[in-house]
Structure formats: C-alpha cells, structure tokens
PDB file of C-alpha atoms in Angstrom:
ATOM      1  CA  LYS A   7      87.238-153.687  23.547  1.00 87.00           C
ATOM      2  CA  ASN A   8      88.521-152.275  26.840  1.00 90.00           C
ATOM      3  CA  GLN A   9      86.398-149.287  27.846  1.00 93.00           C
ATOM      4  CA  VAL A  10      85.741-147.056  30.838  1.00 96.00           C
ATOM      5  CA  GLU A  11      82.556-145.011  30.863  1.00 97.00           C
ATOM      6  CA  GLN A  12      81.707-142.296  33.337  1.00 97.00           C
ATOM      7  CA  SER A  13      78.495-140.561  34.280  1.00 96.00           C
ATOM      8  CA  PRO A  14      77.353-137.919  34.443  1.00 96.00           C
ATOM      9  CA  GLN A  15      79.523-135.934  32.031  1.00 96.00           C
ATOM     10  CA  SER A  16      79.022-132.866  34.159  1.00 97.00           C
ATOM     11  CA  LEU A  17      77.481-131.995  37.466  1.00 97.00           C
ATOM     12  CA  ILE A  18      76.714-128.795  39.375  1.00 98.00           C
ATOM     13  CA  ILE A  19      76.141-128.905  43.131  1.00 97.00           C
ATOM     14  CA  LEU A  20      75.944-126.370  45.958  1.00 98.00           C
ATOM     15  CA  GLU A  21      78.764-126.073  48.447  1.00 98.00           C
ATOM     16  CA  GLY A  22      78.264-128.385  51.387  1.00 97.00           C
ATOM     17  CA  LYS A  23      76.210-130.939  49.458  1.00 98.00           C
ATOM     18  CA  ASN A  24      77.252-134.519  48.740  1.00 98.00           C
ATOM     19  CA  CYS A  25      77.537-136.096  45.327  1.00 98.00           C
ATOM     20  CA  THR A  26      78.335-139.458  43.715  1.00 98.00           C
ATOM     21  CA  LEU A  27      80.102-140.033  40.425  1.00 98.00           C
ATOM     22  CA  GLN A  28      79.753-143.291  38.502  1.00 98.00           C
ATOM     23  CA  CYS A  29      82.173-145.439  36.545  1.00 98.00           C
ATOM     24  CA  ASN A  30      81.443-148.593  34.515  1.00 98.00           C
ATOM     25  CA  TYR A  31      84.247-150.560  32.974  1.00 97.00           C
ATOM     26  CA  THR A  32      84.787-153.464  30.627  1.00 96.00           C
ATOM     27  CA  VAL A  33      88.495-154.163  31.020  1.00 93.00           C
ATOM     28  CA  SER A  34      90.146-157.534  30.955  1.00 91.00           C
ATOM     29  CA  PRO A  35      92.276-158.626  32.634  1.00 93.00           C
ATOM     30  CA  PHE A  36      91.559-156.269  35.505  1.00 92.00           C
ATOM     31  CA  SER A  37      94.383-155.138  37.788  1.00 91.00           C
ATOM     32  CA  ASN A  38      93.204-152.074  39.697  1.00 93.00           C
ATOM     33  CA  LEU A  39      90.923-149.086  39.439  1.00 95.00           C
ATOM     34  CA  ARG A  40      92.000-145.530  40.160  1.00 96.00           C
ATOM     35  CA  TRP A  41      90.256-142.243  40.621  1.00 97.00           C
ATOM     36  CA  TYR A  42      92.109-139.073  39.675  1.00 97.00           C
ATOM     37  CA  LYS A  43      91.241-135.413  40.282  1.00 97.00           C
ATOM     38  CA  GLN A  44      92.253-132.972  37.578  1.00 97.00           C
ATOM     39  CA  ASP A  45      92.041-129.265  38.253  1.00 96.00           C
ATOM     40  CA  THR A  46      91.704-126.985  35.239  1.00 93.00           C
ATOM     41  CA  GLY A  47      95.066-126.498  33.581  1.00 91.00           C
ATOM     42  CA  ARG A  48      96.801-129.103  35.741  1.00 94.00           C
ATOM     43  CA  GLY A  49      97.799-132.736  35.545  1.00 95.00           C
ATOM     44  CA  PRO A  50      95.712-135.530  37.113  1.00 96.00           C
ATOM     45  CA  VAL A  51      96.378-136.287  40.768  1.00 95.00           C
ATOM     46  CA  SER A  52      95.608-139.694  42.281  1.00 93.00           C
ATOM     47  CA  LEU A  53      92.824-139.927  44.869  1.00 96.00           C
ATOM     48  CA  THR A  54      92.577-143.700  45.363  1.00 94.00           C
ATOM     49  CA  ILE A  55      93.758-147.012  43.917  1.00 93.00           C
ATOM     50  CA  MET A  56      91.590-150.084  44.507  1.00 93.00           C
ATOM     51  CA  THR A  57      92.461-153.689  43.761  1.00 91.00           C
ATOM     52  CA  PHE A  58      90.077-156.522  43.028  1.00 85.00           C
ATOM     53  CA  SER A  59      89.624-157.421  46.683  1.00 89.00           C
ATOM     54  CA  GLU A  60      88.896-153.910  47.961  1.00 90.00           C
ATOM     55  CA  ASN A  61      85.254-152.760  48.173  1.00 92.00           C
ATOM     56  CA  THR A  62      85.715-149.335  49.695  1.00 96.00           C
ATOM     57  CA  LYS A  63      88.570-146.923  50.088  1.00 95.00           C
ATOM     58  CA  SER A  64      88.556-143.427  51.590  1.00 95.00           C
ATOM     59  CA  ASN A  65      90.794-140.400  51.221  1.00 94.00           C
ATOM     60  CA  GLY A  66      89.458-137.618  53.398  1.00 96.00           C
ATOM     61  CA  ARG A  67      86.069-136.545  52.092  1.00 97.00           C
ATOM     62  CA  TYR A  68      86.428-138.839  49.052  1.00 97.00           C
ATOM     63  CA  THR A  69      85.162-142.421  49.274  1.00 97.00           C
ATOM     64  CA  ALA A  70      85.500-144.819  46.364  1.00 97.00           C
ATOM     65  CA  THR A  71      83.641-148.109  46.069  1.00 97.00           C
ATOM     66  CA  LEU A  72      84.270-151.009  43.750  1.00 97.00           C
ATOM     67  CA  ASP A  73      81.954-153.837  42.742  1.00 95.00           C
ATOM     68  CA  ALA A  74      84.088-156.235  40.713  1.00 91.00           C
ATOM     69  CA  ASP A  75      81.130-158.464  39.940  1.00 92.00           C
ATOM     70  CA  THR A  76      79.109-155.731  38.172  1.00 95.00           C
ATOM     71  CA  LYS A  77      82.275-153.863  37.061  1.00 95.00           C
ATOM     72  CA  GLN A  78      81.147-150.641  38.582  1.00 97.00           C
ATOM     73  CA  SER A  79      82.824-148.073  40.769  1.00 98.00           C
ATOM     74  CA  SER A  80      81.617-144.872  42.371  1.00 98.00           C
ATOM     75  CA  LEU A  81      83.299-141.861  43.922  1.00 98.00           C
ATOM     76  CA  HIS A  82      81.359-140.170  46.708  1.00 98.00           C
ATOM     77  CA  ILE A  83      82.270-136.651  47.787  1.00 98.00           C
ATOM     78  CA  THR A  84      81.039-135.583  51.197  1.00 98.00           C
ATOM     79  CA  ALA A  85      80.378-131.965  52.285  1.00 98.00           C
ATOM     80  CA  SER A  86      81.678-130.532  49.010  1.00 97.00           C
ATOM     81  CA  GLN A  87      83.927-127.485  48.953  1.00 97.00           C
ATOM     82  CA  LEU A  88      84.597-124.965  46.239  1.00 98.00           C
ATOM     83  CA  SER A  89      88.046-126.526  45.796  1.00 97.00           C
ATOM     84  CA  ASP A  90      86.370-129.779  44.737  1.00 98.00           C
ATOM     85  CA  SER A  91      85.514-128.153  41.400  1.00 98.00           C
ATOM     86  CA  ALA A  92      87.510-130.220  38.946  1.00 98.00           C
ATOM     87  CA  SER A  93      87.280-133.123  36.546  1.00 97.00           C
ATOM     88  CA  TYR A  94      87.265-136.607  38.145  1.00 98.00           C
ATOM     89  CA  ILE A  95      88.707-139.375  35.999  1.00 98.00           C
ATOM     90  CA  CYS A  96      88.170-143.096  36.463  1.00 98.00           C
ATOM     91  CA  VAL A  97      91.068-145.226  35.245  1.00 96.00           C
ATOM     92  CA  VAL A  98      91.432-148.992  35.040  1.00 95.00           C
ATOM     93  CA  LYS A  99      94.798-150.719  34.806  1.00 92.00           C
ATOM     94  CA  VAL A 100      94.976-153.666  32.380  1.00 91.00           C
ATOM     95  CA  GLY A 101      96.659-156.734  33.920  1.00 86.00           C
ATOM     96  CA  ASP A 102      99.279-156.772  36.640  1.00 79.00           C
ATOM     97  CA  SER A 103     102.319-156.893  34.363  1.00 76.00           C
ATOM     98  CA  SER A 104     101.369-154.319  31.737  1.00 78.00           C
ATOM     99  CA  TYR A 105     101.700-150.552  31.729  1.00 84.00           C
ATOM    100  CA  LYS A 106      98.399-150.002  30.052  1.00 88.00           C
ATOM    101  CA  LEU A 107      95.773-147.731  31.619  1.00 92.00           C
ATOM    102  CA  ILE A 108      92.279-147.185  30.215  1.00 94.00           C
ATOM    103  CA  PHE A 109      91.060-143.705  30.999  1.00 95.00           C
ATOM    104  CA  GLY A 110      87.439-142.560  31.206  1.00 96.00           C
ATOM    105  CA  SER A 111      86.608-139.169  29.741  1.00 96.00           C
ATOM    106  CA  GLY A 112      85.858-137.768  33.183  1.00 96.00           C
ATOM    107  CA  THR A 113      83.045-136.059  35.084  1.00 97.00           C
ATOM    108  CA  ARG A 114      83.319-132.315  35.322  1.00 97.00           C
ATOM    109  CA  LEU A 115      82.145-131.152  38.755  1.00 98.00           C
ATOM    110  CA  LEU A 116      81.325-127.551  39.531  1.00 98.00           C
ATOM    111  CA  VAL A 117      80.668-126.609  43.180  1.00 98.00           C
ATOM    112  CA  ARG A 118      78.827-123.330  43.557  1.00 97.00           C
ATOM    113  CA  PRO A 119      78.689-121.186  46.706  1.00 96.00           C
TER     114      PRO A 119
ATOM    115  CA  ASN B1347     111.129-132.176  45.339  1.00 67.00           C
ATOM    116  CA  ALA B1348     109.351-130.885  42.233  1.00 77.00           C
ATOM    117  CA  GLY B1349     107.855-134.225  41.090  1.00 93.00           C
ATOM    118  CA  VAL B1350     107.328-134.209  37.319  1.00 97.00           C
ATOM    119  CA  THR B1351     108.139-131.049  35.430  1.00 97.00           C
ATOM    120  CA  GLN B1352     107.391-130.237  31.793  1.00 97.00           C
ATOM    121  CA  THR B1353     108.527-127.493  29.422  1.00 96.00           C
ATOM    122  CA  PRO B1354     107.198-125.511  27.741  1.00 96.00           C
ATOM    123  CA  LYS B1355     103.758-124.886  29.242  1.00 96.00           C
ATOM    124  CA  PHE B1356     102.326-123.462  26.054  1.00 96.00           C
ATOM    125  CA  GLN B1357     103.422-123.632  22.423  1.00 96.00           C
ATOM    126  CA  VAL B1358     102.019-122.559  19.098  1.00 97.00           C
ATOM    127  CA  LEU B1359     103.440-124.189  15.950  1.00 97.00           C
ATOM    128  CA  LYS B1360     102.739-123.853  12.273  1.00 97.00           C
ATOM    129  CA  THR B1361     102.016-126.958  10.218  1.00 97.00           C
ATOM    130  CA  GLY B1362     105.258-128.680   9.314  1.00 97.00           C
ATOM    131  CA  GLN B1363     107.352-127.187  12.092  1.00 97.00           C
ATOM    132  CA  SER B1364     109.147-129.405  14.595  1.00 96.00           C
ATOM    133  CA  MET B1365     109.593-129.185  18.354  1.00 96.00           C
ATOM    134  CA  THR B1366     110.571-131.201  21.378  1.00 97.00           C
ATOM    135  CA  LEU B1367     108.597-131.372  24.614  1.00 98.00           C
ATOM    136  CA  GLN B1368     110.771-131.903  27.655  1.00 97.00           C
ATOM    137  CA  CYS B1369     109.953-133.904  30.796  1.00 97.00           C
ATOM    138  CA  ALA B1370     111.935-134.563  33.922  1.00 97.00           C
ATOM    139  CA  GLN B1371     111.173-136.334  37.223  1.00 97.00           C
ATOM    140  CA  ASP B1372     113.034-136.268  40.499  1.00 95.00           C
ATOM    141  CA  MET B1373     111.351-139.240  42.175  1.00 93.00           C
ATOM    142  CA  ASN B1374     113.923-141.784  40.961  1.00 93.00           C
ATOM    143  CA  HIS B1375     111.190-143.605  39.017  1.00 94.00           C
ATOM    144  CA  ASN B1376     112.136-146.177  36.408  1.00 93.00           C
ATOM    145  CA  SER B1377     109.115-145.799  34.113  1.00 93.00           C
ATOM    146  CA  MET B1378     107.987-142.711  32.213  1.00 96.00           C
ATOM    147  CA  TYR B1379     105.071-142.005  29.883  1.00 96.00           C
ATOM    148  CA  TRP B1380     103.758-139.518  27.373  1.00 98.00           C
ATOM    149  CA  TYR B1381      99.992-139.004  26.989  1.00 98.00           C
ATOM    150  CA  ARG B1382      97.778-136.668  25.035  1.00 98.00           C
ATOM    151  CA  GLN B1383      94.419-135.363  26.249  1.00 97.00           C
ATOM    152  CA  ASP B1384      91.806-134.206  23.768  1.00 95.00           C
ATOM    153  CA  PRO B1385      88.384-132.697  24.581  1.00 89.00           C
ATOM    154  CA  GLY B1386      85.756-135.283  25.423  1.00 85.00           C
ATOM    155  CA  MET B1387      88.262-138.149  25.401  1.00 88.00           C
ATOM    156  CA  GLY B1388      90.263-139.982  27.987  1.00 90.00           C
ATOM    157  CA  LEU B1389      94.039-139.627  28.083  1.00 94.00           C
ATOM    158  CA  ARG B1390      95.751-141.766  25.454  1.00 96.00           C
ATOM    159  CA  LEU B1391      99.250-143.182  25.719  1.00 96.00           C
ATOM    160  CA  ILE B1392     101.650-142.073  22.991  1.00 97.00           C
ATOM    161  CA  TYR B1393     104.898-143.744  24.102  1.00 97.00           C
ATOM    162  CA  TYR B1394     106.311-145.106  27.311  1.00 95.00           C
ATOM    163  CA  SER B1395     109.684-146.061  28.672  1.00 95.00           C
ATOM    164  CA  ALA B1396     109.674-148.965  31.087  1.00 91.00           C
ATOM    165  CA  SER B1397     113.228-148.247  32.162  1.00 90.00           C
ATOM    166  CA  GLU B1398     116.265-146.250  31.094  1.00 90.00           C
ATOM    167  CA  GLY B1399     117.329-147.330  27.596  1.00 89.00           C
ATOM    168  CA  THR B1400     113.971-148.734  26.505  1.00 93.00           C
ATOM    169  CA  THR B1401     110.988-147.168  24.747  1.00 96.00           C
ATOM    170  CA  ASP B1402     107.755-148.655  23.415  1.00 94.00           C
ATOM    171  CA  LYS B1403     104.807-147.466  21.395  1.00 95.00           C
ATOM    172  CA  GLY B1404     101.519-146.788  23.045  1.00 94.00           C
ATOM    173  CA  GLU B1405      98.082-146.383  21.593  1.00 92.00           C
ATOM    174  CA  VAL B1406      98.718-143.333  19.360  1.00 96.00           C
ATOM    175  CA  PRO B1407     102.436-143.150  18.408  1.00 97.00           C
ATOM    176  CA  ASN B1408     102.159-141.961  14.790  1.00 96.00           C
ATOM    177  CA  GLY B1409     103.815-138.608  14.174  1.00 96.00           C
ATOM    178  CA  TYR B1410     105.879-138.707  17.364  1.00 97.00           C
ATOM    179  CA  ASN B1411     109.314-139.872  18.487  1.00 97.00           C
ATOM    180  CA  VAL B1412     110.722-140.148  21.998  1.00 97.00           C
ATOM    181  CA  SER B1413     114.097-140.223  23.680  1.00 97.00           C
ATOM    182  CA  ARG B1414     114.841-141.528  27.187  1.00 96.00           C
ATOM    183  CA  LEU B1415     117.853-139.333  27.754  1.00 88.00           C
ATOM    184  CA  ASN B1416     118.645-140.767  31.198  1.00 94.00           C
ATOM    185  CA  LYS B1417     116.679-142.002  34.197  1.00 95.00           C
ATOM    186  CA  ARG B1418     115.292-138.548  34.926  1.00 96.00           C
ATOM    187  CA  GLU B1419     114.425-137.223  31.461  1.00 97.00           C
ATOM    188  CA  PHE B1420     112.040-138.357  28.723  1.00 98.00           C
ATOM    189  CA  SER B1421     111.430-136.137  25.691  1.00 97.00           C
ATOM    190  CA  LEU B1422     108.733-136.193  23.009  1.00 98.00           C
ATOM    191  CA  ARG B1423     109.489-134.902  19.517  1.00 98.00           C
ATOM    192  CA  LEU B1424     107.094-133.818  16.789  1.00 97.00           C
ATOM    193  CA  GLU B1425     109.082-133.887  13.544  1.00 93.00           C
ATOM    194  CA  SER B1426     106.474-132.280  11.321  1.00 96.00           C
ATOM    195  CA  ALA B1427     103.568-130.910  13.300  1.00 96.00           C
ATOM    196  CA  ALA B1428      99.976-131.331  12.028  1.00 97.00           C
ATOM    197  CA  PRO B1429      96.774-129.683  13.191  1.00 97.00           C
ATOM    198  CA  SER B1430      95.597-133.113  14.451  1.00 97.00           C
ATOM    199  CA  GLN B1431      98.386-132.897  17.005  1.00 97.00           C
ATOM    200  CA  THR B1432      96.774-129.913  18.683  1.00 97.00           C
ATOM    201  CA  SER B1433      96.274-131.253  22.220  1.00 97.00           C
ATOM    202  CA  VAL B1434      97.429-131.132  25.810  1.00 97.00           C
ATOM    203  CA  TYR B1435     100.413-133.360  26.433  1.00 98.00           C
ATOM    204  CA  PHE B1436     101.146-134.917  29.811  1.00 98.00           C
ATOM    205  CA  CYS B1437     104.241-136.641  30.985  1.00 98.00           C
ATOM    206  CA  ALA B1438     104.014-139.132  33.864  1.00 97.00           C
ATOM    207  CA  SER B1439     106.349-141.377  35.819  1.00 96.00           C
ATOM    208  CA  SER B1440     105.933-144.455  38.011  1.00 93.00           C
ATOM    209  CA  GLU B1441     107.839-147.131  39.853  1.00 84.00           C
ATOM    210  CA  VAL B1442     108.141-150.533  38.207  1.00 73.00           C
ATOM    211  CA  GLY B1443     106.467-152.546  40.969  1.00 72.00           C
ATOM    212  CA  PRO B1444     102.687-152.647  41.637  1.00 70.00           C
ATOM    213  CA  PRO B1445     100.466-150.753  41.759  1.00 71.00           C
ATOM    214  CA  ARG B1446     102.575-148.566  39.437  1.00 77.00           C
ATOM    215  CA  GLU B1447     101.007-145.347  40.691  1.00 87.00           C
ATOM    216  CA  GLN B1448     101.547-142.739  37.994  1.00 92.00           C
ATOM    217  CA  TYR B1449     102.462-139.151  38.843  1.00 95.00           C
ATOM    218  CA  PHE B1450     101.648-136.556  36.214  1.00 96.00           C
ATOM    219  CA  GLY B1451     103.295-133.316  35.179  1.00 97.00           C
ATOM    220  CA  PRO B1452     101.381-130.071  34.689  1.00 96.00           C
ATOM    221  CA  GLY B1453     101.018-130.523  30.934  1.00 97.00           C
ATOM    222  CA  THR B1454     101.992-128.702  27.731  1.00 97.00           C
ATOM    223  CA  ARG B1455      99.220-127.071  25.712  1.00 97.00           C
ATOM    224  CA  LEU B1456     100.155-127.307  22.038  1.00 97.00           C
ATOM    225  CA  THR B1457      98.347-125.612  19.198  1.00 97.00           C
ATOM    226  CA  VAL B1458      99.221-126.357  15.585  1.00 97.00           C
ATOM    227  CA  THR B1459      97.838-123.890  13.026  1.00 96.00           C
TER     228      THR B1459
END
C-alpha cells in the first residue's frame, strides 16, 4: 500500500531556532517528492519538488533532502520566523505518467517569540 | 493573475441538501483536481480532469459529481449531502507535462448537519 508518514505530528520551537521535519514513504513507482507549506485556512503552497536523482534542494531558509535508498526525506528550516508557523506536508507522486499524489498528514509547526 | 479561486469559502448544509462548489484557474492549465482534507489525514483526491472534456474518479468519488465546464472551470457537486462530507475541499490545477506541479485554491469549508 502506498503510504507517506510524517514525524513529528506537531512541533513547537522558539523564533530563530532551526528544526527538521521527517518524511518516510513507501510509494511505488516513485516519480518525485514534494514539500508543501499550508497556512491555517489556506491551500497548500509548494516549497520544493525533488526527483529521484536529487539529494538536496533549497528554497530560501528551507532545505529538503531525499534519500531514495532508504525512502526518507527531511525538511530543514533555518533561523525560524513567526511566519513559518504552518503545517508542512510531504507528498509523493506515483509514477511519471499518473496524476496520483500520496499526501502525508503533515507536521504542524508553531514558532513562538 | 489570481491563480486558483474557489467559491464559496464557507457553507453549511443540512443533510440531503445539494450544492455545487465552484473552481476557476487563470493559469491556462490543462489538468484540474478536487481534494478533500479531513483532520489528521492527508488530502484525498475526489475527482480529476486531465484535460477539457475528460473527468476521472479519484480515491473517494462516492457522493460527488464533477463538471469540467471549460478549460478554466471545474465544479464539484454534492447531490444529497451527508454529515460524512463535512470537510475542507480544495481545488487544484496543473500543467500536463512533468513535474505536474499542482497549484491549490484557498479551500471551501463545508459543514453538513
């Protein structure tokens, strides 16, 4: 069964600190892995898309890593800001020709001043 | 350039009532999608439209119908609402070619009593 699991479910950090969110997946065939940020009451917004051959990808203070051998990904947030408070969703696309995405249930991050 | 827009933002229905959720995109994308998001779960695909004139069932299509009105618009209809359809509904659109990055609307929060 295709699954995407994220940890932790929720996380509280102080402003300015770094954090790392985890994603494990069992999806076959694998096409790409995405990280989305979802602010409360809004739709998800893409942060990164990584294909099989990409190990690391950055978008400002967000850095995603992908280990295709262990089927793990992480999202590292550097020097957190209050605006980083949101849910972060790991998503894996099934196969290159399909439209199917497998969504994780997300990690809810709260950044406190 | 508004991206993906959805109406209404909030709706309360009584069991058995019907309604249509509207979605429009101005990015000239060929593919459009309807998802539902429930607490503690990842987004699940209800229906999608690979291109104008085509629609296909996703993971949870029961109780819903869709219409791809034209390239811009994709509507979701609940013919006889049930409490189990209480959820947040997101519309998304993407290009056909890889990586098929999906852009999400702001969502419709639906409560069925």
